[in-house]
Tab-separated table of C-alpha atoms and ligand atoms in Angstrom:
chain	number	residue	atom	x	y	z
O	1	MET	CA	-19.073	21.106	24.439
O	2	LYS	CA	-16.776	23.987	25.268
O	3	SER	CA	-14.102	21.728	26.785
O	4	LEU	CA	-14.069	19.523	23.672
O	5	ASP	CA	-13.580	22.465	21.287
O	6	ALA	CA	-10.943	23.911	23.616
O	7	PHE	CA	-9.096	20.534	23.533
O	8	ALA	CA	-9.275	20.351	19.713
O	9	GLN	CA	-8.098	23.888	19.237
O	10	LYS	CA	-5.177	23.611	21.599
O	11	LYS	CA	-4.053	20.291	20.174
O	12	LEU	CA	-4.300	21.588	16.600
O	13	ALA	CA	-2.389	24.763	17.475
O	14	ALA	CA	0.492	22.709	18.896
O	15	LEU	CA	0.540	20.554	15.748
O	16	ALA	CA	0.381	23.525	13.412
O	17	ASN	CA	3.278	25.004	15.285
O	18	LYS	CA	5.376	22.008	14.324
O	19	GLY	CA	4.159	22.218	10.644
O	20	LEU	CA	2.094	19.010	11.216
O	21	GLN	CA	-1.453	20.235	10.756
O	22	ARG	CA	-2.920	18.412	7.800
O	23	LYS	CA	-5.338	19.939	5.301
O	24	ILE	CA	-7.524	17.914	2.944
O	25	LEU	CA	-7.818	19.647	-0.330
O	26	ASP	CA	-10.504	19.058	-2.927
O	27	THR	CA	-8.896	17.379	-5.934
O	28	ASP	CA	-10.572	16.277	-9.102
O	29	ARG	CA	-8.683	13.481	-10.827
O	30	THR	CA	-9.310	14.098	-14.507
O	31	LYS	CA	-9.545	11.642	-17.366
O	32	ASP	CA	-6.081	12.389	-18.822
O	33	GLY	CA	-4.421	11.178	-15.632
O	34	GLY	CA	-3.960	14.752	-14.322
O	35	VAL	CA	-5.620	16.539	-11.456
O	36	LEU	CA	-7.551	19.737	-10.995
O	37	ARG	CA	-6.815	21.550	-7.688
O	38	LYS	CA	-7.744	25.072	-6.746
O	39	GLY	CA	-8.776	25.651	-10.376
O	40	ARG	CA	-5.350	24.589	-11.690
O	41	GLN	CA	-4.575	21.666	-13.900
O	42	LEU	CA	-1.610	19.757	-12.473
O	43	ILE	CA	0.297	16.667	-13.549
O	44	SER	CA	0.086	14.302	-10.551
O	45	PHE	CA	3.111	12.353	-9.433
O	46	CYS	CA	1.465	11.175	-6.227
O	47	CYS	CA	-1.493	9.022	-7.079
O	48	ASN	CA	-1.429	5.279	-6.440
O	49	ASP	CA	-3.581	4.704	-9.469
O	50	TYR	CA	-0.483	3.302	-11.194
O	51	LEU	CA	-2.275	1.844	-14.238
O	52	ASN	CA	-4.694	4.798	-14.647
O	53	PHE	CA	-7.533	2.292	-14.218
O	54	ASN	CA	-9.595	5.004	-12.438
O	55	HIS	CA	-10.822	6.130	-15.822
O	56	HIS	CA	-10.433	2.990	-17.864
O	57	PRO	CA	-13.457	2.666	-20.185
O	58	LYS	CA	-13.817	-1.099	-19.758
O	59	ILE	CA	-13.516	-0.886	-16.004
O	60	LYS	CA	-15.957	2.039	-15.738
O	61	ARG	CA	-18.424	0.084	-17.961
O	62	ALA	CA	-18.207	-2.987	-15.708
O	63	ALA	CA	-18.861	-0.867	-12.635
O	64	THR	CA	-21.752	1.020	-14.240
O	65	GLN	CA	-23.277	-2.159	-15.451
O	66	ALA	CA	-23.074	-3.611	-11.909
O	67	ILE	CA	-24.745	-0.535	-10.421
O	68	LYS	CA	-27.554	-0.761	-12.988
O	69	GLN	CA	-28.064	-4.418	-12.216
O	70	TYR	CA	-27.390	-4.620	-8.503
O	71	GLY	CA	-27.595	-1.081	-7.163
O	72	THR	CA	-25.090	1.082	-5.315
O	73	GLY	CA	-24.649	-0.499	-1.848
O	74	ALA	CA	-24.146	-3.910	-0.311
O	75	GLY	CA	-26.877	-3.520	2.299
O	76	ALA	CA	-25.328	-5.590	5.065
O	77	SER	CA	-22.284	-7.391	6.357
O	78	ARG	CA	-21.078	-10.306	4.179
O	79	LEU	CA	-22.246	-12.695	6.904
O	80	ILE	CA	-25.851	-11.419	6.688
O	81	THR	CA	-26.911	-10.595	3.066
O	82	GLY	CA	-23.968	-8.615	1.798
O	83	ASN	CA	-22.101	-11.491	0.150
O	84	HIS	CA	-22.750	-10.672	-3.445
O	85	PRO	CA	-21.722	-13.441	-5.937
O	86	LEU	CA	-19.361	-10.974	-7.603
O	87	ILE	CA	-17.363	-10.906	-4.304
O	88	SER	CA	-17.040	-14.696	-4.314
O	89	GLN	CA	-15.971	-14.565	-7.894
O	90	LEU	CA	-13.357	-11.949	-7.116
O	91	GLU	CA	-12.029	-14.106	-4.312
O	92	GLN	CA	-11.580	-17.095	-6.612
O	93	ARG	CA	-9.892	-14.795	-9.105
O	94	LEU	CA	-7.389	-13.409	-6.590
O	95	ALA	CA	-6.607	-16.823	-5.115
O	96	ARG	CA	-5.792	-18.024	-8.651
O	97	LEU	CA	-3.603	-14.963	-9.369
O	98	LYS	CA	-1.691	-15.458	-6.084
O	99	ASP	CA	-1.388	-19.236	-6.344
O	100	SER	CA	-3.195	-19.729	-3.079
O	101	GLU	CA	-6.074	-22.046	-2.093
O	102	ASP	CA	-8.554	-19.330	-1.107
O	103	ALA	CA	-9.064	-15.613	-0.524
O	104	CYS	CA	-11.111	-13.210	1.551
O	105	ILE	CA	-12.205	-9.726	0.418
O	106	PHE	CA	-12.479	-6.937	2.991
O	107	SER	CA	-13.977	-3.449	2.690
O	108	SER	CA	-10.402	-1.911	2.474
O	109	GLY	CA	-6.798	-2.787	2.943
O	110	TYR	CA	-6.744	-1.095	6.361
O	111	MET	CA	-9.782	-3.133	7.394
O	112	ALA	CA	-8.072	-6.309	6.159
O	113	ASN	CA	-4.993	-5.794	8.322
O	114	ILE	CA	-6.845	-4.847	11.488
O	115	GLY	CA	-9.064	-7.914	11.036
O	116	ILE	CA	-6.546	-10.572	10.028
O	117	ILE	CA	-3.820	-10.032	12.591
O	118	PRO	CA	-6.038	-9.990	15.754
O	119	ALA	CA	-7.785	-13.154	14.436
O	120	LEU	CA	-4.430	-14.970	14.375
O	121	ALA	CA	-2.468	-13.612	17.351
O	122	ASN	CA	-2.969	-12.727	20.980
O	123	GLU	CA	-1.127	-11.801	24.203
O	124	GLN	CA	0.789	-15.033	24.250
O	125	ASP	CA	2.228	-14.503	20.841
O	126	ILE	CA	4.988	-12.390	19.276
O	127	ILE	CA	4.985	-10.249	16.172
O	128	PHE	CA	8.217	-9.354	14.346
O	129	ILE	CA	7.535	-6.382	12.174
O	130	ASP	CA	9.727	-4.392	9.781
O	131	GLU	CA	10.045	-0.878	11.330
O	132	LEU	CA	8.954	0.792	8.052
O	133	SER	CA	5.778	-1.289	7.666
O	134	HIS	CA	2.552	0.469	6.835
O	135	ALA	CA	0.537	2.058	9.667
O	136	CYS	CA	-2.276	-0.466	9.328
O	137	LEU	CA	0.003	-3.523	9.699
O	138	ARG	CA	1.207	-1.889	12.906
O	139	ALA	CA	-2.329	-1.094	13.989
O	140	GLY	CA	-3.416	-4.731	13.393
O	141	GLY	CA	-0.428	-5.920	15.422
O	142	GLU	CA	-1.219	-3.585	18.321
O	143	MET	CA	-4.870	-4.553	18.357
O	144	SER	CA	-3.961	-8.200	18.602
O	145	GLY	CA	-2.346	-7.681	21.961
O	146	ALA	CA	0.710	-9.699	20.888
O	147	HIS	CA	4.203	-8.579	21.874
O	148	MET	CA	5.474	-6.384	19.023
O	149	MET	CA	9.219	-6.354	18.100
O	150	PHE	CA	10.419	-4.063	15.402
O	151	PHE	CA	13.342	-5.218	13.218
O	152	ARG	CA	15.541	-2.714	11.381
O	153	HIS	CA	14.305	-2.117	7.888
O	154	ASN	CA	15.008	-5.103	5.644
O	155	ASP	CA	17.730	-6.213	8.069
O	156	MET	CA	17.674	-10.038	8.158
O	157	THR	CA	20.553	-10.282	10.582
O	158	HIS	CA	18.694	-8.114	13.089
O	159	LEU	CA	15.488	-10.195	12.568
O	160	GLN	CA	17.436	-13.363	13.148
O	161	THR	CA	18.865	-11.986	16.373
O	162	LEU	CA	15.458	-11.009	17.649
O	163	ILE	CA	14.030	-14.372	16.719
O	164	ASP	CA	16.915	-16.126	18.497
O	165	GLN	CA	16.361	-14.064	21.604
O	166	HIS	CA	12.585	-14.120	21.868
O	167	ARG	CA	10.877	-16.772	19.668
O	168	LEU	CA	10.909	-19.532	22.321
O	169	ASN	CA	9.207	-17.386	24.988
O	170	TYR	CA	6.005	-17.119	22.950
O	171	HIS	CA	3.474	-19.562	21.523
O	172	LYS	CA	2.869	-18.381	18.001
O	173	ALA	CA	4.905	-15.896	15.926
O	174	LEU	CA	4.168	-13.709	12.981
O	175	ILE	CA	6.513	-11.836	10.711
O	176	LEU	CA	4.924	-8.754	9.119
O	177	THR	CA	6.285	-6.714	6.242
O	178	ASP	CA	5.256	-4.564	3.323
O	179	GLY	CA	6.122	-6.244	-0.026
O	180	VAL	CA	6.779	-2.865	-1.685
O	181	PHE	CA	7.404	-0.277	1.082
O	182	SER	CA	4.857	2.400	0.640
O	183	MET	CA	6.937	5.445	1.551
O	184	ASP	CA	10.359	4.115	0.416
O	185	GLY	CA	9.599	2.193	-2.783
O	186	ASP	CA	12.051	-0.598	-1.970
O	187	ILE	CA	11.148	-4.288	-1.767
O	188	ALA	CA	11.307	-6.717	1.140
O	189	PRO	CA	13.686	-9.625	0.903
O	190	LEU	CA	10.799	-12.077	0.712
O	191	GLY	CA	12.938	-15.077	-0.131
O	192	ARG	CA	15.078	-14.711	2.993
O	193	LEU	CA	12.044	-13.815	5.112
O	194	SER	CA	10.303	-16.990	3.996
O	195	CYS	CA	13.356	-19.052	4.915
O	196	LEU	CA	13.520	-17.573	8.388
O	197	ALA	CA	9.750	-18.044	8.772
O	198	LYS	CA	9.979	-21.663	7.851
O	199	LYS	CA	13.008	-22.360	10.076
O	200	TYR	CA	11.518	-20.854	13.235
O	201	ASP	CA	7.823	-21.629	12.652
O	202	CYS	CA	6.757	-17.996	12.097
O	203	TRP	CA	3.840	-17.061	9.931
O	204	LEU	CA	4.936	-14.666	7.241
O	205	MET	CA	2.477	-11.968	6.148
O	206	SER	CA	3.229	-9.581	3.323
O	207	ASP	CA	1.233	-6.418	2.568
O	208	ASP	CA	1.602	-5.948	-1.149
O	209	ALA	CA	-0.685	-2.936	-1.568
O	210	HIS	CA	1.848	-1.404	-3.967
O	211	GLY	CA	2.934	-4.569	-5.757
O	212	LEU	CA	-0.286	-5.902	-7.298
O	213	GLY	CA	-0.628	-4.815	-10.884
O	214	VAL	CA	2.813	-3.317	-11.329
O	215	ILE	CA	5.534	-5.680	-10.005
O	216	GLY	CA	6.289	-9.282	-10.921
O	217	GLY	CA	4.330	-9.239	-14.148
O	218	GLY	CA	1.409	-7.662	-12.368
O	219	LYS	CA	1.175	-10.502	-9.819
O	220	GLY	CA	2.975	-8.667	-7.060
O	221	SER	CA	6.380	-8.485	-5.306
O	222	ARG	CA	6.468	-12.220	-4.459
O	223	TYR	CA	6.778	-12.962	-8.155
O	224	ILE	CA	10.078	-11.237	-8.726
O	225	PHE	CA	11.787	-13.913	-6.598
O	226	ASP	CA	13.103	-17.231	-7.841
O	227	PRO	CA	12.286	-19.692	-6.266
O	228	LEU	CA	8.884	-18.383	-5.389
O	229	PRO	CA	8.907	-17.630	-1.645
O	230	ASP	CA	6.319	-19.286	0.602
O	231	ILE	CA	4.135	-16.501	2.064
O	232	ALA	CA	1.398	-17.925	4.251
O	233	LEU	CA	-0.526	-14.682	4.308
O	234	GLN	CA	-0.644	-12.585	1.147
O	235	MET	CA	-2.550	-9.385	1.800
O	236	GLY	CA	-3.170	-6.426	-0.489
O	237	THR	CA	-5.544	-3.776	-1.645
O	238	LEU	CA	-7.838	-3.226	-4.671
O	239	SER	CA	-7.686	0.587	-4.247
O	240	LYS	CA	-4.319	1.319	-5.816
O	241	ALA	CA	-3.281	-0.155	-9.184
O	242	ILE	CA	-6.583	-1.967	-9.454
O	243	GLY	CA	-8.343	1.337	-9.364
O	244	SER	CA	-11.274	0.206	-7.306
O	245	PHE	CA	-11.690	-0.185	-3.579
O	246	GLY	CA	-11.387	-3.053	-1.063
O	247	GLY	CA	-8.715	-5.267	0.602
O	248	TYR	CA	-7.893	-8.900	0.344
O	249	LEU	CA	-6.120	-11.834	1.897
O	250	CYS	CA	-4.929	-14.860	0.008
O	251	ALA	CA	-4.129	-17.894	2.141
O	252	SER	CA	-4.928	-21.571	2.624
O	253	LYS	CA	-8.511	-22.729	2.965
O	254	PRO	CA	-8.416	-23.334	6.684
O	255	VAL	CA	-6.910	-19.868	7.324
O	256	ILE	CA	-9.509	-18.105	5.124
O	257	ASP	CA	-12.299	-20.053	6.812
O	258	LEU	CA	-11.030	-18.952	10.238
O	259	ILE	CA	-10.693	-15.324	9.060
O	260	LYS	CA	-14.284	-15.332	7.750
O	261	THR	CA	-15.413	-16.650	11.118
O	262	ARG	CA	-13.314	-14.401	13.323
O	263	ALA	CA	-12.062	-11.175	11.681
O	264	ARG	CA	-14.095	-8.407	13.319
O	265	SER	CA	-13.489	-5.897	10.563
O	266	LEU	CA	-15.113	-8.286	8.153
O	267	ILE	CA	-17.996	-9.415	10.311
O	268	TYR	CA	-19.081	-6.078	11.793
O	269	THR	CA	-18.874	-3.945	8.727
O	270	THR	CA	-20.897	-3.638	5.534
O	271	ALA	CA	-19.642	-5.567	2.507
O	272	LEU	CA	-17.954	-4.050	-0.466
O	273	PRO	CA	-20.474	-2.658	-2.939
O	274	PRO	CA	-20.949	-5.009	-6.010
O	275	ALA	CA	-19.726	-2.329	-8.436
O	276	ASN	CA	-16.274	-2.231	-6.702
O	277	ALA	CA	-16.035	-6.066	-7.153
O	278	ALA	CA	-17.044	-5.688	-10.795
O	279	ALA	CA	-14.401	-3.011	-11.412
O	280	ALA	CA	-11.714	-5.089	-9.683
O	281	LEU	CA	-12.612	-8.163	-11.798
O	282	ALA	CA	-12.485	-6.079	-15.021
O	283	ALA	CA	-9.065	-4.658	-13.913
O	284	LEU	CA	-7.656	-8.097	-13.204
O	285	ASP	CA	-8.673	-9.165	-16.678
O	286	ILE	CA	-6.632	-6.364	-18.152
O	287	ILE	CA	-3.655	-7.068	-15.995
O	288	ASP	CA	-3.778	-10.709	-17.107
O	289	SER	CA	-3.921	-9.911	-20.756
O	290	ASP	CA	-1.464	-6.998	-21.000
O	291	PRO	CA	1.826	-7.528	-19.054
O	292	ASP	CA	3.550	-4.839	-21.216
O	293	TYR	CA	1.132	-2.256	-19.994
O	294	CYS	CA	1.736	-3.302	-16.350
O	295	ARG	CA	5.454	-2.705	-16.792
O	296	ARG	CA	5.021	0.911	-17.779
O	297	PRO	CA	4.869	2.529	-14.305
O	298	MET	CA	8.124	0.688	-13.404
O	299	ASP	CA	9.706	1.829	-16.698
O	300	ASN	CA	8.714	5.397	-16.033
O	301	ALA	CA	10.162	5.279	-12.541
O	302	LEU	CA	13.451	3.947	-13.949
O	303	PHE	CA	13.480	6.673	-16.558
O	304	PHE	CA	13.112	9.189	-13.718
O	305	THR	CA	15.844	7.756	-11.448
O	306	LYS	CA	18.265	7.511	-14.456
O	307	ALA	CA	17.554	11.096	-15.528
O	308	LEU	CA	18.351	12.315	-12.008
O	309	GLY	CA	21.335	9.974	-11.507
O	310	LEU	CA	19.627	8.226	-8.572
O	311	PRO	CA	19.895	4.545	-7.768
O	312	ASP	CA	17.554	2.535	-9.999
O	313	ALA	CA	13.926	2.549	-8.884
O	314	GLN	CA	12.822	-0.818	-7.487
O	315	SER	CA	9.088	-0.023	-7.823
O	316	PRO	CA	6.936	2.849	-9.187
O	317	ILE	CA	7.534	4.674	-5.907
O	318	VAL	CA	10.634	6.879	-5.654
O	319	PRO	CA	11.313	9.067	-2.515
O	320	ILE	CA	13.620	12.029	-2.245
O	321	ILE	CA	14.281	12.384	1.383
O	322	VAL	CA	14.501	16.102	2.375
O	323	GLY	CA	14.561	15.695	6.137
O	324	ASP	CA	13.144	18.892	7.609
O	325	THR	CA	9.319	19.095	7.533
O	326	ALA	CA	9.093	22.792	6.640
O	327	LYS	CA	11.621	22.406	3.800
O	328	THR	CA	9.734	19.312	2.460
O	329	MET	CA	6.519	21.188	2.346
O	330	ALA	CA	8.239	24.204	0.715
O	331	PHE	CA	9.637	22.004	-2.056
O	332	ALA	CA	6.194	20.415	-2.608
O	333	ALA	CA	4.751	23.913	-2.973
O	334	ALA	CA	7.533	24.899	-5.463
O	335	LEU	CA	6.836	21.846	-7.611
O	336	GLU	CA	3.103	22.654	-7.455
O	337	GLU	CA	3.838	26.170	-8.666
O	338	ASP	CA	5.590	24.524	-11.687
O	339	GLY	CA	2.486	22.410	-12.342
O	340	PHE	CA	3.392	19.127	-10.595
O	341	LEU	CA	1.440	17.608	-7.751
O	342	VAL	CA	3.869	15.829	-5.373
O	343	THR	CA	2.610	15.767	-1.815
O	344	GLY	CA	5.169	16.193	0.865
O	345	ILE	CA	5.234	13.287	3.343
O	346	ARG	CA	6.022	14.120	6.993
O	347	PRO	CA	5.838	12.625	10.488
O	348	PRO	CA	4.100	10.672	11.814
O	349	THR	CA	3.655	8.938	8.392
O	350	VAL	CA	7.461	8.783	8.229
O	351	ALA	CA	10.067	9.010	11.027
O	352	GLU	CA	11.060	12.363	12.498
O	353	GLY	CA	13.759	13.995	10.316
O	354	THR	CA	12.891	11.948	7.198
O	355	GLY	CA	10.284	14.215	5.583
O	356	ARG	CA	10.262	13.469	1.862
O	357	LEU	CA	8.884	14.071	-1.576
O	358	ARG	CA	7.347	10.823	-2.684
O	359	PHE	CA	7.044	10.465	-6.475
O	360	THR	CA	4.789	7.782	-7.910
O	361	PHE	CA	4.777	6.899	-11.617
O	362	SER	CA	1.896	5.698	-13.674
O	363	ALA	CA	1.465	4.030	-16.971
O	364	ARG	CA	0.309	7.215	-18.672
O	365	HIS	CA	3.038	9.566	-17.704
O	366	SER	CA	4.995	10.508	-20.774
O	367	GLN	CA	8.750	10.875	-20.964
O	368	LYS	CA	8.194	14.534	-21.810
O	369	GLN	CA	6.269	15.037	-18.534
O	370	ILE	CA	8.947	13.241	-16.536
O	371	HIS	CA	11.633	15.354	-18.231
O	372	ALA	CA	9.751	18.464	-17.207
O	373	LEU	CA	9.545	17.225	-13.638
O	374	VAL	CA	13.240	16.408	-13.570
O	375	ALA	CA	13.973	19.977	-14.758
O	376	SER	CA	11.827	21.436	-12.054
O	377	ILE	CA	13.602	19.344	-9.439
O	378	GLN	CA	16.947	20.515	-10.694
O	379	LYS	CA	15.852	24.125	-10.879
O	380	HIS	CA	14.877	24.093	-7.206
O	381	ASN	CA	18.033	22.208	-6.162
O	382	ILE	CA	15.865	19.605	-4.370
O	383	LEU	CA	18.423	16.782	-4.677
O	384	LYS	CA	21.214	18.812	-3.097
O	385	ALA	CA	18.973	19.671	-0.127
O	386	GLY	CA	18.020	16.066	0.427
O	387	ASN	CA	19.876	12.825	0.652
O	388	THR	CA	18.051	10.175	-1.365
O	389	ALA	CA	17.129	6.840	0.059
C	1	PLP	C1	-2.611	1.992	1.090
C	1	PLP	C2	-2.100	0.930	1.909
C	1	PLP	C3	-2.914	0.153	2.706
C	1	PLP	C4	-4.353	0.477	2.904
C	1	PLP	O1	-5.094	0.045	1.899
C	1	PLP	P1	-6.529	0.760	1.646
C	1	PLP	O2	-7.291	-0.208	0.769
C	1	PLP	O3	-6.294	2.040	1.037
C	1	PLP	O4	-7.135	0.854	2.990
C	1	PLP	C5	-2.356	-0.930	3.360
C	1	PLP	N1	-1.015	-1.209	3.258
C	1	PLP	C6	-0.198	-0.447	2.538
C	1	PLP	C7	1.287	-0.856	2.453
C	1	PLP	C8	-0.703	0.584	1.786
C	1	PLP	O5	0.144	1.376	1.119
């Protein structure tokens, strides 16, 4: 269709004009934790494979074995014939890890959020959501039809004010937040959130995509708090530190039963392939048995922030806010020239004027590699140009 192509071209040209056209580049993630892009070997500081499980021999063996035994695909939705026993086993395993009664596996973290929230809330309800929450928490909220109210990032006074003003006008209420914020690397005040949730009968949901495996002894961001906060809905992904694919929700038995009956992104999509479940199970075994290894990404992030004189990292994610989009992308290109892959993050992933370099640290980065990265950042005066979060 000519009109369709014309629309796409015009829209793209307008985005390109603002430096917002995105390109997806072929990237081969090599065994040593590096990447191969455009024929060049780079050290990646932007993968979410925090524990380098993508190439872990035990995990690869578990996945390969599962493919040999069960094949490559799931064949159907979990409600038809796709519910492989390995998926049920993985649910039990995650429920145990998160100290919850039950769990539900989805095909991805995004699918989890757009399934869970609309199954729990509708037009008569209200959702309080941290303004920096991940795009798929926001998408789930919007799909539910509930009234969305954004509270200022990690600002409990603002949340309390919004609850005071609005809670009573609605039936049910949810509070949504990232556990570890994906673009900022800081952590939600889960203790205080759980107190507010309890006091005003709001259902607290945390998206701990970046916490599992690397924070709280590998159990996630909830586990750095004492006392342990009550989080009714603990959601996360198997595609980051776990090195596999898939999303999950840990919650009480009645909630999980309802989700399995009502979440459309679970019912109307094909189940996770058995090999992904096998890989995740093997990864959780390693996390259980080796807390020292799980601490390494965090230690590396702290080494980085100390070397640059930044505030201590709270997670393996450390942003340097540059601001201007073109400048952000130019710095990313300069680092790539020096051999480091650090993707620039720009709107609409982050707010206008907060373009940033987002560094993620993994278990296998060496201090020598981090030193070299720090030297490159200093050489290009990146810190002076930005103001760090
Ligand atoms: C990556 C991410 C997701 C999406 O998980 P996938 O399994 O990759 O779909 C959800 N929430 C947060 C906070 C994330 O960072």
